[in-house]
PDB file of C-alpha atoms in Angstrom:
ATOM      1  CA  MET A   1       4.439  13.486   7.847  1.00  0.00           C
ATOM      2  CA  ILE A   2       5.609  10.007   6.960  1.00  0.00           C
ATOM      3  CA  TRP A   3       3.067   8.542   9.403  1.00  0.00           C
ATOM      4  CA  VAL A   4       0.222  10.174   7.520  1.00  0.00           C
ATOM      5  CA  LEU A   5       1.505   8.731   4.247  1.00  0.00           C
ATOM      6  CA  LEU A   6       1.821   5.254   5.774  1.00  0.00           C
ATOM      7  CA  LEU A   7      -1.712   5.491   7.160  1.00  0.00           C
ATOM      8  CA  VAL A   8      -3.078   6.509   3.766  1.00  0.00           C
ATOM      9  CA  ILE A   9      -1.285   3.606   2.067  1.00  0.00           C
ATOM     10  CA  ALA A  10      -2.576   1.179   4.708  1.00  0.00           C
ATOM     11  CA  ALA A  11      -6.108   2.525   4.253  1.00  0.00           C
ATOM     12  CA  ILE A  12      -5.916   2.041   0.486  1.00  0.00           C
ATOM     13  CA  VAL A  13      -4.649  -1.531   0.847  1.00  0.00           C
ATOM     14  CA  LEU A  14      -7.306  -2.410   3.437  1.00  0.00           C
ATOM     15  CA  GLY A  15     -10.006  -0.831   1.300  1.00  0.00           C
ATOM     16  CA  ILE A  16      -9.000  -2.744  -1.810  1.00  0.00           C
ATOM     17  CA  VAL A  17      -8.768  -6.064   0.030  1.00  0.00           C
ATOM     18  CA  GLY A  18     -12.086  -5.407   1.769  1.00  0.00           C
ATOM     19  CA  ALA A  19     -13.823  -4.539  -1.491  1.00  0.00           C
ATOM     20  CA  VAL A  20     -12.422  -7.441  -3.512  1.00  0.00           C
ATOM     21  CA  ALA A  21     -12.405 -10.325  -1.025  1.00  0.00           C
ATOM     22  CA  ASP A  22     -15.728 -11.970  -0.329  1.00  0.00           C
ATOM     23  CA  GLY A  23     -16.813 -11.678   3.305  1.00  0.00           C
ATOM     24  CA  LEU A  24     -14.171  -9.162   4.320  1.00  0.00           C
ATOM     25  CA  PHE A  25     -16.338  -6.044   4.229  1.00  0.00           C
ATOM     26  CA  TYR A  26     -15.092  -5.101   7.690  1.00  0.00           C
ATOM     27  CA  LEU A  27     -11.645  -4.456   6.177  1.00  0.00           C
ATOM     28  CA  LEU A  28     -13.206  -1.867   3.903  1.00  0.00           C
ATOM     29  CA  VAL A  29     -14.789  -0.186   6.921  1.00  0.00           C
ATOM     30  CA  ILE A  30     -11.476  -0.259   8.815  1.00  0.00           C
ATOM     31  CA  GLY A  31      -9.742   1.196   5.754  1.00  0.00           C
ATOM     32  CA  VAL A  32     -12.204   4.084   5.635  1.00  0.00           C
ATOM     33  CA  LEU A  33     -11.686   4.744   9.351  1.00  0.00           C
ATOM     34  CA  VAL A  34      -7.891   4.676   8.990  1.00  0.00           C
ATOM     35  CA  PHE A  35      -8.164   7.081   6.062  1.00  0.00           C
ATOM     36  CA  ALA A  36     -10.283   9.450   8.172  1.00  0.00           C
ATOM     37  CA  VAL A  37      -7.689   9.338  10.962  1.00  0.00           C
ATOM     38  CA  ALA A  38      -4.912  10.056   8.454  1.00  0.00           C
ATOM     39  CA  LEU A  39      -6.832  13.063   7.118  1.00  0.00           C
ATOM     40  CA  ALA A  40      -7.391  14.364  10.646  1.00  0.00           C
ATOM     41  CA  LEU A  41      -3.704  13.991  11.530  1.00  0.00           C
ATOM     42  CA  GLY A  42      -2.639  15.654   8.305  1.00  0.00           C
ATOM     43  CA  ALA A  43      -5.027  18.557   8.844  1.00  0.00           C
ATOM     44  CA  ALA A  44      -3.887  19.019  12.440  1.00  0.00           C
ATOM     45  CA  ARG A  45      -0.226  19.025  11.404  1.00  0.00           C
ATOM     46  CA  PHE A  46      -0.901  21.431   8.537  1.00  0.00           C
ATOM     47  CA  ARG A  47      -2.872  23.751  10.786  1.00  0.00           C
ATOM     48  CA  ARG A  48      -0.189  23.719  13.492  1.00  0.00           C
ATOM     49  CA  THR A  49       2.686  24.485  11.112  1.00  0.00           C
ATOM     50  CA  GLY A  50       0.685  27.148   9.287  1.00  0.00           C
ATOM     51  CA  ARG A  51       0.392  29.397  12.350  1.00  0.00           C
ATOM     52  CA  ARG A  52       4.054  30.007  13.100  1.00  0.00           C
ATOM     53  CA  PRO A  53       4.759  33.675  13.694  1.00  0.00           C
ATOM     54  CA  MET A  54       7.049  35.425  11.264  1.00  0.00           C
ATOM     55  CA  ARG A  55      10.282  36.805  12.721  1.00  0.00           C
TER      56      ARG A  55
END
Protein backbone atom coordinates (compact mmCIF):
# COMPACT_ATOMS: atom_id res chain seq x y z
CA MET A 1 0.00 0.00 0.00
CA ILE A 2 2.97 2.28 0.51
CA TRP A 3 3.71 2.13 -3.24
CA VAL A 4 0.29 3.54 -4.03
CA LEU A 5 0.85 6.40 -1.59
CA LEU A 6 4.27 7.15 -3.08
CA LEU A 7 2.79 7.14 -6.59
CA VAL A 8 0.05 9.55 -5.54
CA ILE A 9 2.59 11.90 -3.94
CA ALA A 10 4.79 11.74 -7.05
CA ALA A 11 1.76 12.48 -9.25
CA ILE A 12 0.84 15.51 -7.15
CA VAL A 13 4.39 16.88 -7.28
CA LEU A 14 4.67 16.32 -11.04
CA GLY A 15 1.28 17.90 -11.59
CA ILE A 16 2.12 21.00 -9.58
CA VAL A 17 5.50 21.46 -11.28
CA GLY A 18 3.93 20.87 -14.69
CA ALA A 19 1.16 23.38 -14.05
CA VAL A 20 3.38 26.10 -12.58
CA ALA A 21 6.55 25.90 -14.69
CA ASP A 22 6.38 27.42 -18.14
CA GLY A 23 6.94 24.89 -20.92
CA LEU A 24 6.72 21.81 -18.73
CA PHE A 25 3.16 20.80 -19.59
CA TYR A 26 4.35 17.26 -20.26
CA LEU A 27 5.05 16.88 -16.52
CA LEU A 28 1.40 17.61 -15.83
CA VAL A 29 0.41 14.90 -18.31
CA ILE A 30 2.86 12.43 -16.74
CA GLY A 31 1.49 13.32 -13.30
CA VAL A 32 -2.05 12.56 -14.44
CA LEU A 33 -0.92 9.22 -15.90
CA VAL A 34 0.94 8.28 -12.71
CA PHE A 35 -2.15 9.18 -10.68
CA ALA A 36 -4.29 6.94 -12.91
CA VAL A 37 -1.84 4.06 -12.42
CA ALA A 38 -1.91 4.60 -8.65
CA LEU A 39 -5.71 4.51 -8.65
CA ALA A 40 -5.70 1.30 -10.69
CA LEU A 41 -3.20 -0.36 -8.35
CA GLY A 42 -5.14 0.74 -5.30
CA ALA A 43 -8.41 -0.54 -6.73
CA ALA A 44 -6.85 -3.87 -7.69
CA ARG A 45 -5.37 -4.31 -4.21
CA PHE A 46 -8.64 -3.33 -2.54
CA ARG A 47 -10.61 -5.69 -4.74
CA ARG A 48 -8.21 -8.59 -4.10
CA THR A 49 -8.21 -8.19 -0.32
CA GLY A 50 -11.98 -7.70 -0.20
CA ARG A 51 -12.74 -11.19 -1.53
CA ARG A 52 -11.06 -13.31 1.12
CA PRO A 53 -13.32 -16.10 2.31
CA MET A 54 -14.40 -16.04 5.92
CA ARG A 55 -13.28 -18.99 8.04
